[in-house]
Every structure is written in structure tokens, then in C-alpha cells.
Amino acid sequence: MNLKNISKEELENMSYDDIAFAILTEKKKKMKIIDLFNEIRKLINLSESTIEDKIGDFFEMLTLDKRFIMLDDGSWDLRTRHAGNVIIDDDEEDIVAEDVEEADEEEADEDEIFYEETDDDDSEDDLKDLVVISDEDDEDSML
């Protein structure tokens, strides 16, 4: 689709994401969202004040449209140009041996905090009020 061959009337009837798709297709390079929106604004003769009013909606539109992808540097491009570069992040596979060792050390430190032995000799006093009931005593009391 060549933007020069599209009439102003047709452009005005197109959605912003369709125009953005045409721009990125034609330019064959990634663009920052503000630059992309400015291109749209110029093509359909919108005032500069529309940037502030509609840039949020435009961002949301690009985010939801599966044809676009936001790159690490914050620029936008067509997803088809980056299909081979998409990395599926699986948490279980991302664990590095160093991370496991650090986690084990942290768990060991936590265990020491919760199960630290005390020097108190009061453990016998804690058991002085304990009453042991055997199963036989329990059955007799039920009868």
C-alpha cells in the first residue's frame, strides 16, 4: 500500500492503526510512537494539539493490535519483521546455577532464623502441665 496513492478522504476514514501499519510498511524501519503519530497527524491534517489528546489512545491501540510490536528501545515496528526474534520466557528454564546456589543460601539463613536453638533450660517447665491420655482412657470417658 503506497500512502501517496491514497486520497485524503480515504486516509481520514482509515483507523490510526491502519495508517500506522501503512507507514511502517512503506518506511521499512522502526519508529518512536511520537514520530509515528506525527506522520499520521500530518497525513490527515490534524492539529498539533491532537497529539496530547490522542497519543494515549494511539498507544493503547498499537498495544492491542497484534500487527505491531514494541521493541526494547521503546520504538514500534511490524511484528512480522521480528517474528524470528521473539523469545518465549519460561521461568523454569531461566534459572541459572548461581541463582539456585544463592537461593539455597538464603533459605539456609532463613531456616537458622526460625529454628535457632536457645540456651534456655525451661523446656522441662513447659511440659509440667501436660497430661497424657491413652486411647483406653478416652474410650472409658465416652461410655
Short mmCIF file of C-alpha atoms in Angstrom, two decimals:
data_model
loop_
_atom_site.label_atom_id
_atom_site.label_comp_id
_atom_site.label_asym_id
_atom_site.label_seq_id
_atom_site.Cartn_x
_atom_site.Cartn_y
_atom_site.Cartn_z
CA MET A 1 0.00 0.00 0.00
CA ASN A 2 1.52 3.29 -1.09
CA LEU A 3 0.38 6.21 1.02
CA LYS A 4 0.87 8.65 -1.85
CA ASN A 5 -1.78 6.81 -3.86
CA ILE A 6 -4.39 7.07 -1.12
CA SER A 7 -6.67 10.09 -1.20
CA LYS A 8 -7.06 12.40 1.80
CA GLU A 9 -10.67 11.28 2.12
CA GLU A 10 -9.67 7.62 2.27
CA LEU A 11 -6.94 8.38 4.82
CA GLU A 12 -9.42 10.24 7.03
CA ASN A 13 -11.69 7.18 7.00
CA MET A 14 -8.88 4.81 7.95
CA SER A 15 -8.12 3.98 11.57
CA TYR A 16 -4.88 5.27 13.10
CA ASP A 17 -3.51 1.76 13.45
CA ASP A 18 -4.16 1.01 9.76
CA ILE A 19 -2.35 4.21 8.79
CA ALA A 20 0.50 3.34 11.16
CA PHE A 21 0.72 -0.09 9.53
CA ALA A 22 0.97 1.54 6.11
CA ILE A 23 3.64 4.00 7.31
CA LEU A 24 5.80 1.30 8.89
CA THR A 25 5.38 -0.90 5.83
CA GLU A 26 6.39 1.89 3.49
CA LYS A 27 9.32 3.21 5.56
CA LYS A 28 10.61 -0.30 6.34
CA LYS A 29 12.06 0.81 9.67
CA LYS A 30 11.05 1.07 13.31
CA MET A 31 9.77 4.37 14.68
CA LYS A 32 9.18 6.05 18.01
CA ILE A 33 5.50 6.40 18.83
CA ILE A 34 5.58 10.20 18.78
CA ASP A 35 7.18 10.21 15.31
CA LEU A 36 4.69 7.66 14.04
CA PHE A 37 1.75 9.64 15.40
CA ASN A 38 3.16 12.87 13.90
CA GLU A 39 3.29 11.17 10.49
CA ILE A 40 -0.38 10.21 10.88
CA ARG A 41 -1.25 13.70 12.06
CA LYS A 42 0.39 15.27 9.01
CA LEU A 43 -1.25 12.81 6.59
CA ILE A 44 -4.77 13.54 7.79
CA ASN A 45 -4.19 17.22 8.64
CA LEU A 46 -4.79 17.11 12.39
CA SER A 47 -3.69 19.95 14.64
CA GLU A 48 -0.68 19.58 16.93
CA SER A 49 -2.98 19.70 19.96
CA THR A 50 -4.39 16.29 18.97
CA ILE A 51 -1.07 14.72 19.97
CA GLU A 52 -1.71 15.41 23.64
CA ASP A 53 -5.36 14.40 23.36
CA LYS A 54 -4.98 11.17 21.40
CA ILE A 55 -1.45 9.80 21.93
CA GLY A 56 -2.62 7.65 24.87
CA ASP A 57 -5.39 6.10 22.81
CA PHE A 58 -2.97 5.56 19.95
CA PHE A 59 -0.50 3.80 22.27
CA GLU A 60 -3.27 1.53 23.58
CA MET A 61 -4.40 0.79 20.02
CA LEU A 62 -0.87 -0.26 18.99
CA THR A 63 -0.50 -2.36 22.12
CA LEU A 64 -3.68 -4.30 21.41
CA ASP A 65 -3.09 -4.70 17.67
CA LYS A 66 -1.10 -7.90 17.07
CA ARG A 67 0.45 -6.49 13.89
CA PHE A 68 2.73 -4.23 15.96
CA ILE A 69 5.47 -4.89 18.47
CA MET A 70 7.11 -2.53 20.94
CA LEU A 71 10.86 -3.01 20.94
CA ASP A 72 13.28 -2.75 23.87
CA ASP A 73 14.29 0.79 22.93
CA GLY A 74 10.65 1.94 23.05
CA SER A 75 10.18 2.13 19.31
CA TRP A 76 7.44 0.35 17.37
CA ASP A 77 7.71 -1.89 14.35
CA LEU A 78 5.75 -4.53 12.49
CA ARG A 79 5.67 -7.86 14.31
CA THR A 80 6.36 -9.75 11.08
CA ARG A 81 9.85 -8.23 10.95
CA HIS A 82 10.64 -9.59 14.39
CA ALA A 83 8.86 -12.94 14.37
CA GLY A 84 12.14 -14.88 14.44
CA ASN A 85 13.44 -12.77 17.32
CA VAL A 86 10.56 -13.39 19.73
CA ILE A 87 11.81 -15.11 22.87
CA ILE A 88 9.38 -17.14 24.92
CA ASP A 89 10.27 -16.54 28.53
CA ASP A 90 9.82 -19.70 30.58
CA ASP A 91 10.67 -19.03 34.23
CA GLU A 92 11.77 -22.59 34.95
CA GLU A 93 14.35 -22.58 32.17
CA ASP A 94 15.78 -19.18 33.10
CA ILE A 95 17.18 -20.34 36.43
CA VAL A 96 20.97 -20.17 36.43
CA ALA A 97 23.08 -22.39 38.71
CA GLU A 98 24.38 -19.31 40.56
CA ASP A 99 20.81 -18.21 41.26
CA VAL A 100 19.99 -21.63 42.71
CA GLU A 101 23.02 -21.53 44.99
CA GLU A 102 22.13 -18.02 46.18
CA ALA A 103 18.53 -19.09 46.82
CA ASP A 104 19.73 -22.14 48.78
CA GLU A 105 21.97 -19.92 50.90
CA GLU A 106 19.09 -17.52 51.55
CA GLU A 107 16.82 -20.41 52.56
CA ALA A 108 19.51 -21.73 54.87
CA ASP A 109 19.79 -18.30 56.51
CA GLU A 110 16.01 -18.17 56.93
CA ASP A 111 16.00 -21.65 58.48
CA GLU A 112 18.54 -20.53 61.02
CA ILE A 113 16.33 -17.61 61.97
CA PHE A 114 13.26 -19.73 62.54
CA TYR A 115 14.88 -22.79 64.07
CA GLU A 116 17.67 -21.25 66.05
CA GLU A 117 18.35 -23.17 69.26
CA THR A 118 18.09 -21.38 72.56
CA ASP A 119 20.10 -21.91 75.71
CA ASP A 120 17.01 -21.78 77.91
CA ASP A 121 16.61 -24.74 80.21
CA ASP A 122 12.89 -24.01 80.63
CA SER A 123 11.81 -26.76 78.23
CA GLU A 124 11.02 -29.09 81.15
CA ASP A 125 8.85 -26.39 82.73
CA ASP A 126 6.83 -26.14 79.55
CA LEU A 127 5.84 -29.79 79.86
CA LYS A 128 4.90 -29.84 83.57
CA ASP A 129 1.18 -29.14 82.88
CA LEU A 130 0.99 -31.69 80.07
CA VAL A 131 -1.48 -34.53 80.66
CA VAL A 132 -1.22 -37.73 78.62
CA ILE A 133 -4.47 -39.53 77.85
CA SER A 134 -4.28 -43.00 76.45
CA ASP A 135 -6.80 -44.39 73.96
CA GLU A 136 -8.24 -46.64 76.65
CA ASP A 137 -8.92 -43.73 78.99
CA ASP A 138 -10.57 -41.86 76.14
CA GLU A 139 -12.94 -44.78 75.34
CA ASP A 140 -13.93 -45.15 79.02
CA SER A 141 -14.83 -41.49 79.28
CA MET A 142 -17.16 -41.78 76.31
CA LEU A 143 -19.23 -44.54 77.82
#
